[in-house]
Coordinates of C-alpha atoms and ligand atoms in Angstrom, one line a residue:
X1 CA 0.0 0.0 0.0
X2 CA 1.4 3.2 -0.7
X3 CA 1.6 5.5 2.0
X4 CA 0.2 9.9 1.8
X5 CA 3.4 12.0 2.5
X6 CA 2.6 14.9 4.6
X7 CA 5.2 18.2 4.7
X8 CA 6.0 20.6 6.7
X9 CA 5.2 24.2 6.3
X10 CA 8.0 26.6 6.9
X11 CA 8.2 30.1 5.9
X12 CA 5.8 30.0 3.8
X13 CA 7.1 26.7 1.9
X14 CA 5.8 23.3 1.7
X15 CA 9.1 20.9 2.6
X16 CA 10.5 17.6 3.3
X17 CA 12.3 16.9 6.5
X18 CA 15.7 14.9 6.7
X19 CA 13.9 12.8 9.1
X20 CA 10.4 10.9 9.3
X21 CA 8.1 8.4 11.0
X22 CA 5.0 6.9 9.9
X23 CA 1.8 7.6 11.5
X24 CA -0.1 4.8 12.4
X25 CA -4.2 4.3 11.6
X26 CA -5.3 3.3 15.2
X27 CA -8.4 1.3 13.9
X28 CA -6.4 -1.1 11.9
X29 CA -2.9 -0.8 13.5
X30 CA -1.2 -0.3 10.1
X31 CA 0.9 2.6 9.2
X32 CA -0.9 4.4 6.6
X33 CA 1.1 8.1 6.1
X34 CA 4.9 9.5 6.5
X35 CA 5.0 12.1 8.4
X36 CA 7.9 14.3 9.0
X37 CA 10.0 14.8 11.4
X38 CA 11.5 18.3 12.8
X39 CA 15.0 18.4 13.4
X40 CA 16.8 20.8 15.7
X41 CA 17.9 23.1 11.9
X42 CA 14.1 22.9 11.1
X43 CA 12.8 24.8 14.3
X44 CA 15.3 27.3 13.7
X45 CA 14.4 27.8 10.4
X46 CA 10.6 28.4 11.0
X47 CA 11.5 30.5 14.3
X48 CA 14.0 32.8 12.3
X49 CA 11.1 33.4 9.3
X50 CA 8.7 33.7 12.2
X51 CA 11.0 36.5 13.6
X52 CA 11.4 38.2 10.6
X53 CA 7.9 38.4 9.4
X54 CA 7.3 39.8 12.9
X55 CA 9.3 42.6 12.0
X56 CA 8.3 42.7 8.2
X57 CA 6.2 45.6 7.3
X58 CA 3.6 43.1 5.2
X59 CA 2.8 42.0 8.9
X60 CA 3.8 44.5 11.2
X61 CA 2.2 47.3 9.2
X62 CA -0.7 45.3 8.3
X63 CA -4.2 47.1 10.2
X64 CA -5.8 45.0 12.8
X65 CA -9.2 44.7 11.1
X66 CA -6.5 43.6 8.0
X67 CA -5.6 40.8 10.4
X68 CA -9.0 40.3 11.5
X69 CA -10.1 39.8 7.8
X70 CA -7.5 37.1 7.2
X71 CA -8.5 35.4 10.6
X72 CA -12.1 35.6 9.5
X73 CA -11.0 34.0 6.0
X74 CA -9.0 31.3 7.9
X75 CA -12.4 30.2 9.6
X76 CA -14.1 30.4 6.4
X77 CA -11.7 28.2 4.7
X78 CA -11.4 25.9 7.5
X79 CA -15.4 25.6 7.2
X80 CA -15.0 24.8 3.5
X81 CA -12.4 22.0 4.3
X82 CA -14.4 20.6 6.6
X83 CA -14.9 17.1 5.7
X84 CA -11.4 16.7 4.2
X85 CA -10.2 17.9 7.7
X86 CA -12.2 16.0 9.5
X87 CA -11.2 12.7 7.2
X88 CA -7.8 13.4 8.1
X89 CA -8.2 13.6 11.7
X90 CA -10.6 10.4 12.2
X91 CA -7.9 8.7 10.2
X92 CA -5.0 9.9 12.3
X93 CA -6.5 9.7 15.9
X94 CA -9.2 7.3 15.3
X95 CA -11.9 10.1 16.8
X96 CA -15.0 9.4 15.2
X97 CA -16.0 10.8 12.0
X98 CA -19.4 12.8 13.9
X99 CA -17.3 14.2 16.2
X100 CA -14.5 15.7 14.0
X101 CA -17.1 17.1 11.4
X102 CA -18.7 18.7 14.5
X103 CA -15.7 19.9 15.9
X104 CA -14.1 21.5 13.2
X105 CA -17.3 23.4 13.0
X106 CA -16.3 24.7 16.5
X107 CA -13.1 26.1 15.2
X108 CA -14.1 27.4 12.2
X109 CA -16.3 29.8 14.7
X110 CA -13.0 30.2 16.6
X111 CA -11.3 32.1 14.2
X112 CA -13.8 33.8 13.2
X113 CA -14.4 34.8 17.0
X114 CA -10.8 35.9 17.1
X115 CA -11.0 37.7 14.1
X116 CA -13.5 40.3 14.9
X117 CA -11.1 40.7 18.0
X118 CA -8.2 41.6 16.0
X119 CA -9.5 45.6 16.2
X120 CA -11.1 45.8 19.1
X121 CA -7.5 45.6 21.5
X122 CA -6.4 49.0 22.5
X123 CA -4.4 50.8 24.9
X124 CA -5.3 53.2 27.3
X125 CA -4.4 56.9 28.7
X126 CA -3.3 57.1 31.9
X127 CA -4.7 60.5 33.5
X128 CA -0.5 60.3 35.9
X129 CA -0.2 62.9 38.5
X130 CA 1.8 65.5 36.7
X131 CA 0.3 68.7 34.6
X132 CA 3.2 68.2 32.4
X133 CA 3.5 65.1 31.0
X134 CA 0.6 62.9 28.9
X135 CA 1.2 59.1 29.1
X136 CA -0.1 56.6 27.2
X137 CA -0.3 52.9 26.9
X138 CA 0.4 51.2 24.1
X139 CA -0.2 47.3 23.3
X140 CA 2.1 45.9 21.4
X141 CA 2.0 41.8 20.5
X142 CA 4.3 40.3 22.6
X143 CA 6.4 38.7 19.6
X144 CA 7.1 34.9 18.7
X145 CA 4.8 32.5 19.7
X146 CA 5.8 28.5 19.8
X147 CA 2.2 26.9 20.1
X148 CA 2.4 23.1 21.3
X149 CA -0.6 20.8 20.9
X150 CA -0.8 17.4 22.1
X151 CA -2.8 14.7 19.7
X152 CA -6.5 14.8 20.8
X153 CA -8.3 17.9 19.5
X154 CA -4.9 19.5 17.6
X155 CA -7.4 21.8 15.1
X156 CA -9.1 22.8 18.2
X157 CA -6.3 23.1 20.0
X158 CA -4.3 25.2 17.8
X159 CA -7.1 27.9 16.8
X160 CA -7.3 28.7 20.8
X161 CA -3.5 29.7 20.5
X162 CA -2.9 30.8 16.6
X163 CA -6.6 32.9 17.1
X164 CA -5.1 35.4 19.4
X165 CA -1.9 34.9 18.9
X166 CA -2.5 36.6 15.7
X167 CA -5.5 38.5 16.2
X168 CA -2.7 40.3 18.4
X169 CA -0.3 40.8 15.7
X170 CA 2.3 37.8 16.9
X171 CA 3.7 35.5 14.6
X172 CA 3.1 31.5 15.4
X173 CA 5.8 28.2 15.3
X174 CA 2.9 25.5 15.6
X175 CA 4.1 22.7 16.8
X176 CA 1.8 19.5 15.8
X177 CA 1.8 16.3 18.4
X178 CA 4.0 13.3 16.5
X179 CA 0.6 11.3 17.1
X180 CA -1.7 11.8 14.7
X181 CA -0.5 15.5 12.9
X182 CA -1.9 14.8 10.1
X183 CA -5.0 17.4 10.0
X184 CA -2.6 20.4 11.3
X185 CA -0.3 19.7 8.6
X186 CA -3.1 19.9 5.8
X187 CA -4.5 22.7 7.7
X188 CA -1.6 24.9 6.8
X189 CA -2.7 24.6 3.2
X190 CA -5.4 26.8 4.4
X191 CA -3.1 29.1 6.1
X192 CA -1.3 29.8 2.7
X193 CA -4.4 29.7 0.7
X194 CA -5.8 32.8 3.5
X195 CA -3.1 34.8 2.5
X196 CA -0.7 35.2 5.2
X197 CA 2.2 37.1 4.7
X198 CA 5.6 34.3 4.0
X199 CA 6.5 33.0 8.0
X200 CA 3.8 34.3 9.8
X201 CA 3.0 30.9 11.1
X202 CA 4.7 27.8 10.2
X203 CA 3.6 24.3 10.9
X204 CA 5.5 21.1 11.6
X205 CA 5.8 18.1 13.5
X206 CA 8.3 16.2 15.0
X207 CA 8.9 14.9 18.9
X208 CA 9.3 16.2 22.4
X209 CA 13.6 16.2 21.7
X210 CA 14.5 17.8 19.5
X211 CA 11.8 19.7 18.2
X212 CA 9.6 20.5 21.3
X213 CA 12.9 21.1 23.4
X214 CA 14.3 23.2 21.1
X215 CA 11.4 25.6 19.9
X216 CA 10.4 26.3 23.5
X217 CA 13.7 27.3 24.6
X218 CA 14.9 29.4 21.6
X219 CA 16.0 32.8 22.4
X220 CA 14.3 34.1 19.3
X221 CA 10.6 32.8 20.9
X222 CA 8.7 35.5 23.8
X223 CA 5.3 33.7 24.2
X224 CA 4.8 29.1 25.1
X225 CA 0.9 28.5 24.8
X226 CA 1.0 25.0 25.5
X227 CA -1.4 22.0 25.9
X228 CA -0.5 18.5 26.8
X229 CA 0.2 16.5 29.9
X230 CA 1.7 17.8 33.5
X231 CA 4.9 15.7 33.0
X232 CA 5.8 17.2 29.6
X233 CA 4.3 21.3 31.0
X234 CA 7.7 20.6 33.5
X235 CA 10.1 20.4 30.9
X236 CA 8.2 23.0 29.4
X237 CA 8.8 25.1 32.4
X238 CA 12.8 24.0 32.6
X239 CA 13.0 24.9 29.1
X240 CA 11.5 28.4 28.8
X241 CA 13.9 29.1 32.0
X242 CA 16.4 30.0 28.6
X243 CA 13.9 33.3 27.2
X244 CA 11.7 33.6 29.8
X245 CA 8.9 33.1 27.9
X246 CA 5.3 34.2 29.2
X247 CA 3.6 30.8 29.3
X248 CA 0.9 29.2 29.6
X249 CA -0.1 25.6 30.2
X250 CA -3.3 23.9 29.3
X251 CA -3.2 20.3 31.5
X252 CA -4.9 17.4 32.3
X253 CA -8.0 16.7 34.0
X254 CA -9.8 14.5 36.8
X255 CA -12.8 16.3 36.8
X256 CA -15.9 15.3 39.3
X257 CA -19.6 15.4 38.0
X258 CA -21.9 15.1 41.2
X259 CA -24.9 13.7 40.8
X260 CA -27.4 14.7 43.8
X261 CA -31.1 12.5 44.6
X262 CA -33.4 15.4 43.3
X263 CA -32.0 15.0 39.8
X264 CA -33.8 13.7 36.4
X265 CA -31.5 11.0 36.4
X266 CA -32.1 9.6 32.6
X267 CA -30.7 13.3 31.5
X268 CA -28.3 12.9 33.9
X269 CA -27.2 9.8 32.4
X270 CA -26.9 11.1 28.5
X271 CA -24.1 13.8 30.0
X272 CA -22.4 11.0 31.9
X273 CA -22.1 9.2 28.8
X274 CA -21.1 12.1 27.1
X275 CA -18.5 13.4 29.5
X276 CA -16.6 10.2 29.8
X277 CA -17.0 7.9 26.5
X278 CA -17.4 10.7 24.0
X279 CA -13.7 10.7 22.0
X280 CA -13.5 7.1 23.9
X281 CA -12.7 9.6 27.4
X282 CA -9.3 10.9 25.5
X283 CA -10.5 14.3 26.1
X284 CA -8.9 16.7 29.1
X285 CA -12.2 17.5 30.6
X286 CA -13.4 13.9 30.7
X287 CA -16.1 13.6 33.5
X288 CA -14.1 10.3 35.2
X289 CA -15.0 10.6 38.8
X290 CA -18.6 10.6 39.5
X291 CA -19.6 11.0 42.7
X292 CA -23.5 10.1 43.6
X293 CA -25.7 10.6 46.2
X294 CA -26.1 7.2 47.9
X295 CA -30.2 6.8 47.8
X296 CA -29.4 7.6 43.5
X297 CA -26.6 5.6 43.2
X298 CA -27.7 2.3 42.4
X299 CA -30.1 3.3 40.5
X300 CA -27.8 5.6 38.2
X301 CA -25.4 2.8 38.2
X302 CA -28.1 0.6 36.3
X303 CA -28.6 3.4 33.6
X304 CA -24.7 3.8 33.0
X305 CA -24.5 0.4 32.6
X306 CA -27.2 -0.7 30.1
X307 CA -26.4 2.8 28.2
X308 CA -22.1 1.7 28.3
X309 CA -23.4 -1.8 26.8
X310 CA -25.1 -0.3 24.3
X311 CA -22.5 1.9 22.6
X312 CA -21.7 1.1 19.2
X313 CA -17.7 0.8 19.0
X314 CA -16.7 0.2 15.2
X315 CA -15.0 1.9 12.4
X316 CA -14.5 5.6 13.6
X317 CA -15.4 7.0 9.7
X318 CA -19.1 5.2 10.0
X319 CA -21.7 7.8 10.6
X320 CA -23.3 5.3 12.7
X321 CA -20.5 4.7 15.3
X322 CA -20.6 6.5 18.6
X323 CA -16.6 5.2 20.0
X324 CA -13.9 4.5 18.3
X325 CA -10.4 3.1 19.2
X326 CA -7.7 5.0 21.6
X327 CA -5.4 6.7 19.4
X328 CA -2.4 4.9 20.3
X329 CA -1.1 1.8 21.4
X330 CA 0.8 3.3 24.4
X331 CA -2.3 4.8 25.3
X332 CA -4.2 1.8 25.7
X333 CA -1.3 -0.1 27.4
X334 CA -1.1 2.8 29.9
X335 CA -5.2 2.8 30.9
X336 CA -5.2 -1.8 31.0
X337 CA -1.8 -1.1 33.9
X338 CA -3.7 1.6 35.9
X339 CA -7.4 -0.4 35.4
X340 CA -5.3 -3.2 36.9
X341 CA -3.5 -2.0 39.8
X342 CA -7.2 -0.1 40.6
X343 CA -8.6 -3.9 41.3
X344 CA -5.8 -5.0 42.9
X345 CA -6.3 -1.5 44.9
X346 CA -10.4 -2.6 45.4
X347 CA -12.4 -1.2 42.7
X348 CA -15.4 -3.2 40.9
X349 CA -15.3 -3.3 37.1
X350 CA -19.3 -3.2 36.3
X351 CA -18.5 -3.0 32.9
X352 CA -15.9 -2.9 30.5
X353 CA -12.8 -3.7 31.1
X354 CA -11.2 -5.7 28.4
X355 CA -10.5 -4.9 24.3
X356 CA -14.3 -5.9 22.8
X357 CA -14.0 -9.0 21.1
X358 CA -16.1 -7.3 18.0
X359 CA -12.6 -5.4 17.0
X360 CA -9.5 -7.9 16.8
X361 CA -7.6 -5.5 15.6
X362 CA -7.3 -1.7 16.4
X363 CA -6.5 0.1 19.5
X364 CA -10.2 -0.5 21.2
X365 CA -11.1 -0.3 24.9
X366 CA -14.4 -0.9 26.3
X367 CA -16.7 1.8 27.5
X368 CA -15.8 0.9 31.6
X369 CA -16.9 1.4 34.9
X370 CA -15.7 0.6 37.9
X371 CA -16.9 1.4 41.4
X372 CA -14.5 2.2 44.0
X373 CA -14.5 3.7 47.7
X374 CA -11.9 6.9 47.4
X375 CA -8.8 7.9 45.9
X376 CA -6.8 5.3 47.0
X377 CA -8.0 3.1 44.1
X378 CA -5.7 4.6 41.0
X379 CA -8.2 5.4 38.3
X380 CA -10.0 7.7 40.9
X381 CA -6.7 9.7 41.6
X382 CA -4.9 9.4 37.9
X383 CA -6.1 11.2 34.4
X384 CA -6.5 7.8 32.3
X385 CA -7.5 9.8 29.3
X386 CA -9.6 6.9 28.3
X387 CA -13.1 5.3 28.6
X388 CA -12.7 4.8 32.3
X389 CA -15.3 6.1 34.9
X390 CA -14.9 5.6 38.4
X391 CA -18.4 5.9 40.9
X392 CA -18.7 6.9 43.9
X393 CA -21.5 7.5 46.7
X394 CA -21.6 10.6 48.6
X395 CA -23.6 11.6 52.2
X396 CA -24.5 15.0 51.7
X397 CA -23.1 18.7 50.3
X398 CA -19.8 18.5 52.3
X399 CA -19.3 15.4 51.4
X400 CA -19.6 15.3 47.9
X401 CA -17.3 18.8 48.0
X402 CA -14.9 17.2 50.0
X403 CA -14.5 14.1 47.5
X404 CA -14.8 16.5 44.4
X405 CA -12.2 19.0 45.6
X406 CA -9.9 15.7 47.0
X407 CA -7.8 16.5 43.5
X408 CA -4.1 17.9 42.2
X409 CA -6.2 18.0 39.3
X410 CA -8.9 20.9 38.8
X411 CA -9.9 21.8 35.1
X412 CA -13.8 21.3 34.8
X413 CA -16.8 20.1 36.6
X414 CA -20.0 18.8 36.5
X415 CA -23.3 19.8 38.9
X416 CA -26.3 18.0 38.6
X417 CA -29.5 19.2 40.9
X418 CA -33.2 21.0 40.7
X419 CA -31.9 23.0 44.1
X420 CA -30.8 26.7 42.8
X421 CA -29.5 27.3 46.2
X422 CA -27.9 24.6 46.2
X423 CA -26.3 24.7 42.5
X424 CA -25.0 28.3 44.0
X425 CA -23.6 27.2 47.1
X426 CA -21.5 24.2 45.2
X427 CA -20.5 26.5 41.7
X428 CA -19.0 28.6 44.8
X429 CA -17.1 25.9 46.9
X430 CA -16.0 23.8 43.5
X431 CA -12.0 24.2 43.1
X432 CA -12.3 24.1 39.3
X433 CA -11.8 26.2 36.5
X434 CA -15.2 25.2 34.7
X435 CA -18.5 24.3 36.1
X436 CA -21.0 23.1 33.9
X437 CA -24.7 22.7 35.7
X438 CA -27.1 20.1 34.3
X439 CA -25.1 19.9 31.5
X440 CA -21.5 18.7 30.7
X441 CA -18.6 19.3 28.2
X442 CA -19.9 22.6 26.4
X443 CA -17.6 25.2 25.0
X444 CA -17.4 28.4 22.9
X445 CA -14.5 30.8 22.1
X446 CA -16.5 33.5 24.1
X447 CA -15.9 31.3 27.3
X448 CA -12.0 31.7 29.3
X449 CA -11.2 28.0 29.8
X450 CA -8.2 26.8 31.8
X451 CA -7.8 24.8 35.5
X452 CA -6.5 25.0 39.0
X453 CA -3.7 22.8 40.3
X454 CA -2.2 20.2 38.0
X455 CA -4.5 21.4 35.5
X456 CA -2.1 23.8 34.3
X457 CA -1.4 27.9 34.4
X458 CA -3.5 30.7 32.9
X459 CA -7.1 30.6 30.3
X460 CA -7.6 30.3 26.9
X461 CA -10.7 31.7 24.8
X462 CA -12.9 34.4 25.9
X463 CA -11.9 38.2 25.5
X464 CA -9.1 38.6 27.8
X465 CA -7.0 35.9 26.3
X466 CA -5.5 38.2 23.4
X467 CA -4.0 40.3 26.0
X468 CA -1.7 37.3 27.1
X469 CA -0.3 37.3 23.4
X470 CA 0.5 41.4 24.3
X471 CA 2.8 43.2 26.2
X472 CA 2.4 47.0 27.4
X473 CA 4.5 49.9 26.5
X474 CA 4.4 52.9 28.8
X475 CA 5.0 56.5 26.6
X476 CA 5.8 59.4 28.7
X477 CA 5.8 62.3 26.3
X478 CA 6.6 65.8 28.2
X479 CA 4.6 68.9 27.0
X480 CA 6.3 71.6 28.3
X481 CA 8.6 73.4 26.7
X482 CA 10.9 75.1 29.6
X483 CA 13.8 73.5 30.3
X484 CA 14.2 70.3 32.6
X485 CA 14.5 70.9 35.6
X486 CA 16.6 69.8 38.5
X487 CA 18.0 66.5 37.1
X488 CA 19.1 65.0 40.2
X489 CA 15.2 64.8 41.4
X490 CA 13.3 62.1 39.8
X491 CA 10.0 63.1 38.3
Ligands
LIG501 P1 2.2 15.2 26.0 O1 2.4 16.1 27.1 O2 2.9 13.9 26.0 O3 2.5 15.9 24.6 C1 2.0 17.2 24.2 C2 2.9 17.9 23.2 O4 4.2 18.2 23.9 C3 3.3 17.0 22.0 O5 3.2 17.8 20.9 C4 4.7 16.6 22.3 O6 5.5 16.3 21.2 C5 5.2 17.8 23.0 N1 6.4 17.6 23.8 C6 6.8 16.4 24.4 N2 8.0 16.6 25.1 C7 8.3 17.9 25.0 C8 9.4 18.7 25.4 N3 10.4 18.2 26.2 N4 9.4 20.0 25.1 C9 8.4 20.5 24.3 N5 7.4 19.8 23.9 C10 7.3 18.5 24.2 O7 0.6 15.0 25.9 P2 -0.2 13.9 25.1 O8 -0.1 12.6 25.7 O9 0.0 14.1 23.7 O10 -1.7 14.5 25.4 C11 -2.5 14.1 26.5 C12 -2.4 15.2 27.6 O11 -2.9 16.4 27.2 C13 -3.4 14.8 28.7 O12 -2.8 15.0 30.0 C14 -4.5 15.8 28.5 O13 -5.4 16.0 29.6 C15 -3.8 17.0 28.1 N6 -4.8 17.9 27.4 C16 -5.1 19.1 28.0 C17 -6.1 19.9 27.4 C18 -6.5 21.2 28.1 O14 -6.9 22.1 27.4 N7 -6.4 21.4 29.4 C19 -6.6 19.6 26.2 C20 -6.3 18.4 25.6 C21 -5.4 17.6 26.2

């Protein structure tokens, strides 16, 4: 079989790498493209072109609604890709087909979001102390971004981070996960087809060393906006310790959904299912500990189960499939070690468990659930990223808030009651970044997103995140035209 070749995209030009890997379709476990793979010479190629179109009058003249426009065209486009982009990505990650198409809507909206931000940014005057002197503040874009993305969502990902990034007026290095890069490397097509001046962003792929390691420590790069896991965000961290780079760290998740009594517990059910075996759980604000008030808990535990058994796991690019396979084989190995050592530890598997004997071959899991007594069992204390749920009753308020919040982890949240006060009291005490009531795993680029603890540093989306792709300039311009006086007195 002949395999696609995918390029990278650097200033401005489609190109081979020295180096490649193949990419691996995770629903039939053969390779089926070549991908390339950055070297050390590459990232500095695309960082240089990224620095000088920075500084290039095409870019750095260029009007913000200019650079909304071309934003706004990017969404368009990416709209009008759609099902090629979504193709790419089912193949690549093994994310079902319904979920990609749907998805890339999403971020076609992003950028179109981040567009009509481009021009609404400004500075301010600053009414100082001194009858003399008028100050403004100017702001400016904070300079070279390197955007890292791991392999779930990388389209989605990348327009939270290229969206302001440029509405801002930076220039972007995207860096696409060596696991399934395939639909940010045919995105950049779209990129040079919107019309972006030569460097302004470049695309490629390659690992964690050389190419992560040496794109987020390059002295040429001012700005990290990166998503992945907490073990890679500390390198991350070590690394940016060479350009002090303003950074910000999208993580993991462990997120709680708490189910109380006076819920509609067959709705409740649907957002279960959808928090924790939509994308097969590989998504960072997977509901996976759910924590049920004890007269609903069996009861809920009956609907899970009969609704788990009834997913349909096949071929991810069937319309008809609702899970598909885990995206890699490490990442299946990983969830089968921790679903062991959580039985050994005294969890219940209700369900699930094992690779479905439906799929021979392809990374496949079962939709699982296992009941367990605390955090002592591993799958209620570590991110799995998989289809994995962990149940647990709870007494009352306190102790369903003192389960919930018993986390490193703190990156979304789940609420389900018919009690307002109640809702309010619990929004208030949850240590989360997102708290979704009666309802689980919505988004919009008009909503900050981001976590507490191990779920990393800072928020993407909403209006404030383009000023994290700024810095400030303070102008003091004197006007008066006597002479300065005393110079050994500071003003
Ligand atoms: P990962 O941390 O292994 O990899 C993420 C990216 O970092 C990849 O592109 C990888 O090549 C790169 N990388 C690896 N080593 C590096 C280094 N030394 N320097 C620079 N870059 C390096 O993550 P993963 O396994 O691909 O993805 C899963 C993780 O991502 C999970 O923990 C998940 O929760 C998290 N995630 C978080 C969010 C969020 O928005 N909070 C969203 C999606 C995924």
């Amino acid at each position: 079989m002949t395999l696609h070749r995918f390029q990278h995209f650097i200033a401005g030009a489609f190109c081979d790498a020295t180096e490649t890997f193949e990419s691996i379709d995770p629903s039939t476990e053969q390779p089926w493209a070549v991908m390339p793979a950055a070297s050390a010479d590459d990232v500095d190629r695309a960082v240089q072109a990224a620095h000088r179109a920075l500084l290039a009058p095409e870019w750095a003249d260029m009007t913000p609604t200019a650079r909304g426009k071309l934003l706004v065209r990017l969404g368009d486009l990416v709209a009008e890709h759609a099902n090629r982009l979504a193709e790419l990505e089912t193949r690549d990650t093994g994310k079902i087909i319904r979920e990609t198409r749907a998805q890339i809507g999403y971020v076609a909206d992003y950028y179109r979001y981040f567009g009509g931000l481009a021009d609404k940014l400004q500075g301010a005057h600053l009414p100082v102390d001194k009858a003399d002197m008028d100050v403004t503040l100017r702001r400016e874009p904070i300079g070279v971004v390197a955007a890292i993305v791991p392999w779930n969502s990388q389209l989605f990902l990348s327009a939270v981070k290229l969206g302001p990034a440029l509405a801002a007026g930076c220039t972007v290095v995207l860096k696409a996960s060596e696991d399934g890069p395939a639909p940010l490397l045919e995105f950049a097509r779209l990129i040079d087809m919107a019309g972006f001046p030569k460097g302004t962003v470049s695309v490629l792929t390659g690992f964690g060393e050389p190419c992560g390691r040496v794109l987020t420590s390059h002295s040429l790069v001012s700005r990290v906006a990166f998503t992945g896991g907490p073990a890679t965000a500390k390198h991350i961290v070590r690394n940016t310790a060479e350009n002090f780079a303003h950074t910000t760290l999208e993580l993991g998740g462990k997120s709680p959904v708490i189910v109380f009594e006076d819920a509609d517990l067959d709705s409740v059910s649907n957002a279960v299912v959808a928090g924790i075996f939509a994308a097969s759980g590989q998504s960072c604000v997977a509901g996976s500990r759910l924590y049920v008030q004890r007269g609903a808990y069996g009861r809920l535990l009956d609907i899970l189960q009969h609704k788990a058994e009834r997913i349909v796991i096949g071929d991810p690019q069937d319309t008809r499939t609702e899970m598909g396979p885990l995206a890699t084989r490490r990442q299946r190995d990983a969830i089968e070690a921790v679903l062991a050592r959580s039985v050994e530890a005294g969890g219940t598997v209700v369900t699930g468990g094992r690779r479905p004997a439906s799929q021979p071959r392809g990374f496949y899991f079962e939709p699982t659930i296992v009941s367990a007594s605390g955090n002592a069992v591993p799958c209620v204390a570590e991110e799995l990223f998989g289809p994995v749920l962990s149940v647990m009753p709870f007494e009352d308020e306190a102790d369903a808030l003192a389960q919930a919040n018993d986390s490193r982890y703190g990156l979304a949240s789940g609420l389900f009651t018919s009690n307002l006060s109640r809702a309010h009291r619990v929004i208030r005490r949850l240590r989360a970044g997102i708290v979704w009531v009666n309802t689980y795993r919505a988004v919009s680029p008009i909503v900050p997103f981001g976590g507490y603890g191990l779920s990393g540093l800072g928020r993407e989306g909403g209006l404030e995140s383009i000023l994290d792709y700024t810095r400030t300039k303070s102008v003091w311009v004197r006007t008066s035209d006597a002479p300065i006086p005393d110079p050994f007195v500071m003003r």
